[in-house]
Amino acid sequence: VEWLLCPACNDGSVLTDSGRVHPASKAGFDVQGLPDEIAEAYGEARSCMSVHAYTACELMCRTILMHIAVEKGAKEKRPFTEYVTYLEQQRYIVPNMTAWVGLIREHGGKAAHTLEKPDRERAESTLTFTGELLRLVYETEHMAQKYTQGVDSAGATE
């Protein structure tokens, strides 16, 4: 067992004899511009993945789909499929995204309704696709607002 000091944050970690670092770095990637509740849910999914809680990670990713739909105007307490349909109808999910958003739904559904245990690769893909969806729905808009302040609709600086 070795004690490690992070040069970025000065927090300590432990490297076990099996080669694992505790606490592990968060899985996935940061996404800017998320509403607070969605940022919290995405952070939880990333933390679950980091501690090998793959079922919990997939459940959180499924929950994030509901959060996005409700935040974008869908009614709460509806059947899950209505949330995905709402996102498609409002064009937050466009045709080239349908297959991988379907994987988030499918994997989350298995985690919620079956005893099938996801492996690391499946949970990692679920988290990655969820992060990409969040980037497209929120981060792109956040960055556009950040970089277009003071620019009129024709692209000229005001």
PDB file of C-alpha atoms in Angstrom:
ATOM      1  CA  VAL A   1       0.000   0.000   0.000  1.00  0.00           C
ATOM      2  CA  GLU A   2       1.304   3.432  -0.962  1.00  0.00           C
ATOM      3  CA  TRP A   3       0.073   6.891  -0.024  1.00  0.00           C
ATOM      4  CA  LEU A   4      -0.160   9.270  -2.979  1.00  0.00           C
ATOM      5  CA  LEU A   5      -0.498  13.044  -3.086  1.00  0.00           C
ATOM      6  CA  CYS A   6      -2.316  14.602  -6.026  1.00  0.00           C
ATOM      7  CA  PRO A   7      -0.193  17.436  -7.460  1.00  0.00           C
ATOM      8  CA  ALA A   8      -3.328  19.198  -8.750  1.00  0.00           C
ATOM      9  CA  CYS A   9      -5.528  19.272  -5.638  1.00  0.00           C
ATOM     10  CA  ASN A  10      -3.167  18.217  -2.820  1.00  0.00           C
ATOM     11  CA  ASP A  11      -5.607  15.521  -1.649  1.00  0.00           C
ATOM     12  CA  GLY A  12      -4.324  12.129  -0.690  1.00  0.00           C
ATOM     13  CA  SER A  13      -5.040   8.742  -2.238  1.00  0.00           C
ATOM     14  CA  VAL A  14      -4.048   5.162  -1.560  1.00  0.00           C
ATOM     15  CA  LEU A  15      -2.557   2.793  -4.119  1.00  0.00           C
ATOM     16  CA  THR A  16      -3.382  -0.769  -3.090  1.00  0.00           C
ATOM     17  CA  ASP A  17      -1.261  -3.826  -3.715  1.00  0.00           C
ATOM     18  CA  SER A  18      -3.777  -4.849  -6.394  1.00  0.00           C
ATOM     19  CA  GLY A  19      -3.017  -1.636  -8.296  1.00  0.00           C
ATOM     20  CA  ARG A  20      -6.250   0.229  -7.530  1.00  0.00           C
ATOM     21  CA  VAL A  21      -6.235   3.863  -6.434  1.00  0.00           C
ATOM     22  CA  HIS A  22      -8.756   4.953  -3.781  1.00  0.00           C
ATOM     23  CA  PRO A  23     -10.504   7.246  -4.163  1.00  0.00           C
ATOM     24  CA  ALA A  24     -10.502   6.713  -7.898  1.00  0.00           C
ATOM     25  CA  SER A  25     -10.711   9.652 -10.253  1.00  0.00           C
ATOM     26  CA  LYS A  26     -14.211  10.275 -11.560  1.00  0.00           C
ATOM     27  CA  ALA A  27     -15.090   8.354 -14.683  1.00  0.00           C
ATOM     28  CA  GLY A  28     -16.438  10.143 -17.720  1.00  0.00           C
ATOM     29  CA  PHE A  29     -15.791  13.755 -18.615  1.00  0.00           C
ATOM     30  CA  ASP A  30     -16.861  17.162 -17.371  1.00  0.00           C
ATOM     31  CA  VAL A  31     -19.787  18.876 -19.065  1.00  0.00           C
ATOM     32  CA  GLN A  32     -20.310  22.625 -18.762  1.00  0.00           C
ATOM     33  CA  GLY A  33     -23.603  24.479 -18.552  1.00  0.00           C
ATOM     34  CA  LEU A  34     -25.688  21.803 -16.819  1.00  0.00           C
ATOM     35  CA  PRO A  35     -28.642  22.759 -14.637  1.00  0.00           C
ATOM     36  CA  ASP A  36     -27.887  21.983 -10.978  1.00  0.00           C
ATOM     37  CA  GLU A  37     -30.079  18.866 -10.636  1.00  0.00           C
ATOM     38  CA  ILE A  38     -28.727  17.357 -13.843  1.00  0.00           C
ATOM     39  CA  ALA A  39     -25.136  18.186 -12.877  1.00  0.00           C
ATOM     40  CA  GLU A  40     -25.696  16.439  -9.555  1.00  0.00           C
ATOM     41  CA  ALA A  41     -27.186  13.349 -11.227  1.00  0.00           C
ATOM     42  CA  TYR A  42     -24.373  13.186 -13.799  1.00  0.00           C
ATOM     43  CA  GLY A  43     -21.785  13.552 -11.032  1.00  0.00           C
ATOM     44  CA  GLU A  44     -23.436  10.688  -9.182  1.00  0.00           C
ATOM     45  CA  ALA A  45     -23.359   8.495 -12.305  1.00  0.00           C
ATOM     46  CA  ARG A  46     -19.654   9.294 -12.766  1.00  0.00           C
ATOM     47  CA  SER A  47     -18.920   8.480  -9.115  1.00  0.00           C
ATOM     48  CA  CYS A  48     -20.827   5.191  -9.362  1.00  0.00           C
ATOM     49  CA  MET A  49     -18.739   4.180 -12.358  1.00  0.00           C
ATOM     50  CA  SER A  50     -15.529   5.096 -10.534  1.00  0.00           C
ATOM     51  CA  VAL A  51     -16.309   2.724  -7.650  1.00  0.00           C
ATOM     52  CA  HIS A  52     -17.400  -0.109  -9.978  1.00  0.00           C
ATOM     53  CA  ALA A  53     -21.113   0.325  -9.133  1.00  0.00           C
ATOM     54  CA  TYR A  54     -22.124  -0.344 -12.726  1.00  0.00           C
ATOM     55  CA  THR A  55     -25.817  -1.030 -12.131  1.00  0.00           C
ATOM     56  CA  ALA A  56     -26.148   2.210 -10.149  1.00  0.00           C
ATOM     57  CA  CYS A  57     -24.336   4.095 -12.919  1.00  0.00           C
ATOM     58  CA  GLU A  58     -26.765   2.833 -15.543  1.00  0.00           C
ATOM     59  CA  LEU A  59     -29.767   3.619 -13.344  1.00  0.00           C
ATOM     60  CA  MET A  60     -28.517   7.189 -12.930  1.00  0.00           C
ATOM     61  CA  CYS A  61     -28.003   7.560 -16.677  1.00  0.00           C
ATOM     62  CA  ARG A  62     -31.591   6.452 -17.234  1.00  0.00           C
ATOM     63  CA  THR A  63     -32.728   8.950 -14.603  1.00  0.00           C
ATOM     64  CA  ILE A  64     -30.773  11.688 -16.372  1.00  0.00           C
ATOM     65  CA  LEU A  65     -32.912  11.122 -19.489  1.00  0.00           C
ATOM     66  CA  MET A  66     -35.987  11.863 -17.361  1.00  0.00           C
ATOM     67  CA  HIS A  67     -34.315  14.943 -15.843  1.00  0.00           C
ATOM     68  CA  ILE A  68     -33.463  16.323 -19.284  1.00  0.00           C
ATOM     69  CA  ALA A  69     -37.005  15.802 -20.583  1.00  0.00           C
ATOM     70  CA  VAL A  70     -38.625  17.433 -17.542  1.00  0.00           C
ATOM     71  CA  GLU A  71     -36.140  20.319 -17.571  1.00  0.00           C
ATOM     72  CA  LYS A  72     -37.015  20.861 -21.238  1.00  0.00           C
ATOM     73  CA  GLY A  73     -40.767  20.926 -20.548  1.00  0.00           C
ATOM     74  CA  ALA A  74     -42.094  17.354 -20.260  1.00  0.00           C
ATOM     75  CA  LYS A  75     -44.550  16.578 -17.480  1.00  0.00           C
ATOM     76  CA  GLU A  76     -43.259  14.718 -14.420  1.00  0.00           C
ATOM     77  CA  LYS A  77     -44.445  11.271 -13.291  1.00  0.00           C
ATOM     78  CA  ARG A  78     -45.069   9.951 -16.780  1.00  0.00           C
ATOM     79  CA  PRO A  79     -44.160   6.526 -18.214  1.00  0.00           C
ATOM     80  CA  PHE A  80     -40.451   6.476 -19.024  1.00  0.00           C
ATOM     81  CA  THR A  81     -40.946   5.973 -22.777  1.00  0.00           C
ATOM     82  CA  GLU A  82     -42.808   9.300 -22.921  1.00  0.00           C
ATOM     83  CA  TYR A  83     -39.661  11.134 -21.828  1.00  0.00           C
ATOM     84  CA  VAL A  84     -37.603   9.740 -24.713  1.00  0.00           C
ATOM     85  CA  THR A  85     -40.461  10.398 -27.140  1.00  0.00           C
ATOM     86  CA  TYR A  86     -40.734  13.972 -25.840  1.00  0.00           C
ATOM     87  CA  LEU A  87     -37.011  14.570 -26.401  1.00  0.00           C
ATOM     88  CA  GLU A  88     -37.330  13.213 -29.942  1.00  0.00           C
ATOM     89  CA  GLN A  89     -40.426  15.311 -30.699  1.00  0.00           C
ATOM     90  CA  GLN A  90     -38.712  18.454 -29.392  1.00  0.00           C
ATOM     91  CA  ARG A  91     -35.644  17.562 -31.511  1.00  0.00           C
ATOM     92  CA  TYR A  92     -33.205  17.242 -28.628  1.00  0.00           C
ATOM     93  CA  ILE A  93     -32.636  13.740 -29.965  1.00  0.00           C
ATOM     94  CA  VAL A  94     -32.161  13.828 -33.723  1.00  0.00           C
ATOM     95  CA  PRO A  95     -32.165  10.744 -35.991  1.00  0.00           C
ATOM     96  CA  ASN A  96     -28.406  10.101 -35.901  1.00  0.00           C
ATOM     97  CA  MET A  97     -28.559  10.012 -32.074  1.00  0.00           C
ATOM     98  CA  THR A  98     -31.498   7.611 -31.791  1.00  0.00           C
ATOM     99  CA  ALA A  99     -29.434   4.408 -31.654  1.00  0.00           C
ATOM    100  CA  TRP A 100     -27.085   5.488 -28.887  1.00  0.00           C
ATOM    101  CA  VAL A 101     -29.789   7.234 -26.842  1.00  0.00           C
ATOM    102  CA  GLY A 102     -31.660   3.949 -27.228  1.00  0.00           C
ATOM    103  CA  LEU A 103     -28.696   2.205 -25.597  1.00  0.00           C
ATOM    104  CA  ILE A 104     -28.913   4.518 -22.573  1.00  0.00           C
ATOM    105  CA  ARG A 105     -32.615   3.660 -22.300  1.00  0.00           C
ATOM    106  CA  GLU A 106     -32.047  -0.059 -22.876  1.00  0.00           C
ATOM    107  CA  HIS A 107     -29.132  -0.400 -20.458  1.00  0.00           C
ATOM    108  CA  GLY A 108     -30.907   1.659 -17.807  1.00  0.00           C
ATOM    109  CA  GLY A 109     -34.030  -0.442 -18.277  1.00  0.00           C
ATOM    110  CA  LYS A 110     -32.068  -3.662 -17.784  1.00  0.00           C
ATOM    111  CA  ALA A 111     -30.476  -2.196 -14.653  1.00  0.00           C
ATOM    112  CA  ALA A 112     -33.913  -1.205 -13.330  1.00  0.00           C
ATOM    113  CA  HIS A 113     -35.958  -4.250 -14.268  1.00  0.00           C
ATOM    114  CA  THR A 114     -33.698  -7.306 -14.524  1.00  0.00           C
ATOM    115  CA  LEU A 115     -31.095  -9.079 -12.451  1.00  0.00           C
ATOM    116  CA  GLU A 116     -28.609  -8.968 -15.327  1.00  0.00           C
ATOM    117  CA  LYS A 117     -25.395  -7.420 -14.034  1.00  0.00           C
ATOM    118  CA  PRO A 118     -23.759  -4.943 -16.411  1.00  0.00           C
ATOM    119  CA  ASP A 119     -20.040  -5.249 -17.032  1.00  0.00           C
ATOM    120  CA  ARG A 120     -17.608  -2.343 -17.048  1.00  0.00           C
ATOM    121  CA  GLU A 121     -17.684  -1.922 -20.819  1.00  0.00           C
ATOM    122  CA  ARG A 122     -21.476  -1.690 -20.989  1.00  0.00           C
ATOM    123  CA  ALA A 123     -21.700   0.765 -18.090  1.00  0.00           C
ATOM    124  CA  GLU A 124     -18.853   2.814 -19.563  1.00  0.00           C
ATOM    125  CA  SER A 125     -20.666   3.079 -22.896  1.00  0.00           C
ATOM    126  CA  THR A 126     -23.860   4.115 -21.113  1.00  0.00           C
ATOM    127  CA  LEU A 127     -22.013   6.847 -19.203  1.00  0.00           C
ATOM    128  CA  THR A 128     -20.159   8.019 -22.320  1.00  0.00           C
ATOM    129  CA  PHE A 129     -23.339   8.290 -24.388  1.00  0.00           C
ATOM    130  CA  THR A 130     -25.069  10.112 -21.523  1.00  0.00           C
ATOM    131  CA  GLY A 131     -22.197  12.590 -21.362  1.00  0.00           C
ATOM    132  CA  GLU A 132     -22.390  13.141 -25.113  1.00  0.00           C
ATOM    133  CA  LEU A 133     -26.131  13.768 -24.908  1.00  0.00           C
ATOM    134  CA  LEU A 134     -25.525  16.308 -22.139  1.00  0.00           C
ATOM    135  CA  ARG A 135     -22.860  18.001 -24.244  1.00  0.00           C
ATOM    136  CA  LEU A 136     -25.219  18.320 -27.197  1.00  0.00           C
ATOM    137  CA  VAL A 137     -28.252  19.453 -25.204  1.00  0.00           C
ATOM    138  CA  TYR A 138     -26.548  21.767 -22.698  1.00  0.00           C
ATOM    139  CA  GLU A 139     -22.852  22.405 -23.220  1.00  0.00           C
ATOM    140  CA  THR A 140     -23.155  23.447 -26.863  1.00  0.00           C
ATOM    141  CA  GLU A 141     -25.785  26.060 -25.959  1.00  0.00           C
ATOM    142  CA  HIS A 142     -23.714  27.187 -22.957  1.00  0.00           C
ATOM    143  CA  MET A 143     -20.623  27.639 -25.146  1.00  0.00           C
ATOM    144  CA  ALA A 144     -22.604  29.409 -27.865  1.00  0.00           C
ATOM    145  CA  GLN A 145     -23.924  31.909 -25.336  1.00  0.00           C
ATOM    146  CA  LYS A 146     -20.460  32.370 -23.865  1.00  0.00           C
ATOM    147  CA  TYR A 147     -18.783  33.087 -27.190  1.00  0.00           C
ATOM    148  CA  THR A 148     -21.553  34.990 -28.971  1.00  0.00           C
ATOM    149  CA  GLN A 149     -22.202  37.638 -26.358  1.00  0.00           C
ATOM    150  CA  GLY A 150     -21.993  40.976 -28.126  1.00  0.00           C
ATOM    151  CA  VAL A 151     -22.495  39.463 -31.599  1.00  0.00           C
ATOM    152  CA  ASP A 152     -25.680  40.280 -33.521  1.00  0.00           C
ATOM    153  CA  SER A 153     -27.690  37.734 -35.540  1.00  0.00           C
ATOM    154  CA  ALA A 154     -25.718  38.535 -38.715  1.00  0.00           C
ATOM    155  CA  GLY A 155     -22.453  37.682 -36.941  1.00  0.00           C
ATOM    156  CA  ALA A 156     -21.197  41.256 -36.606  1.00  0.00           C
ATOM    157  CA  THR A 157     -19.776  42.508 -33.323  1.00  0.00           C
ATOM    158  CA  GLU A 158     -22.081  45.017 -31.694  1.00  0.00           C
TER     159      GLU A 158
END
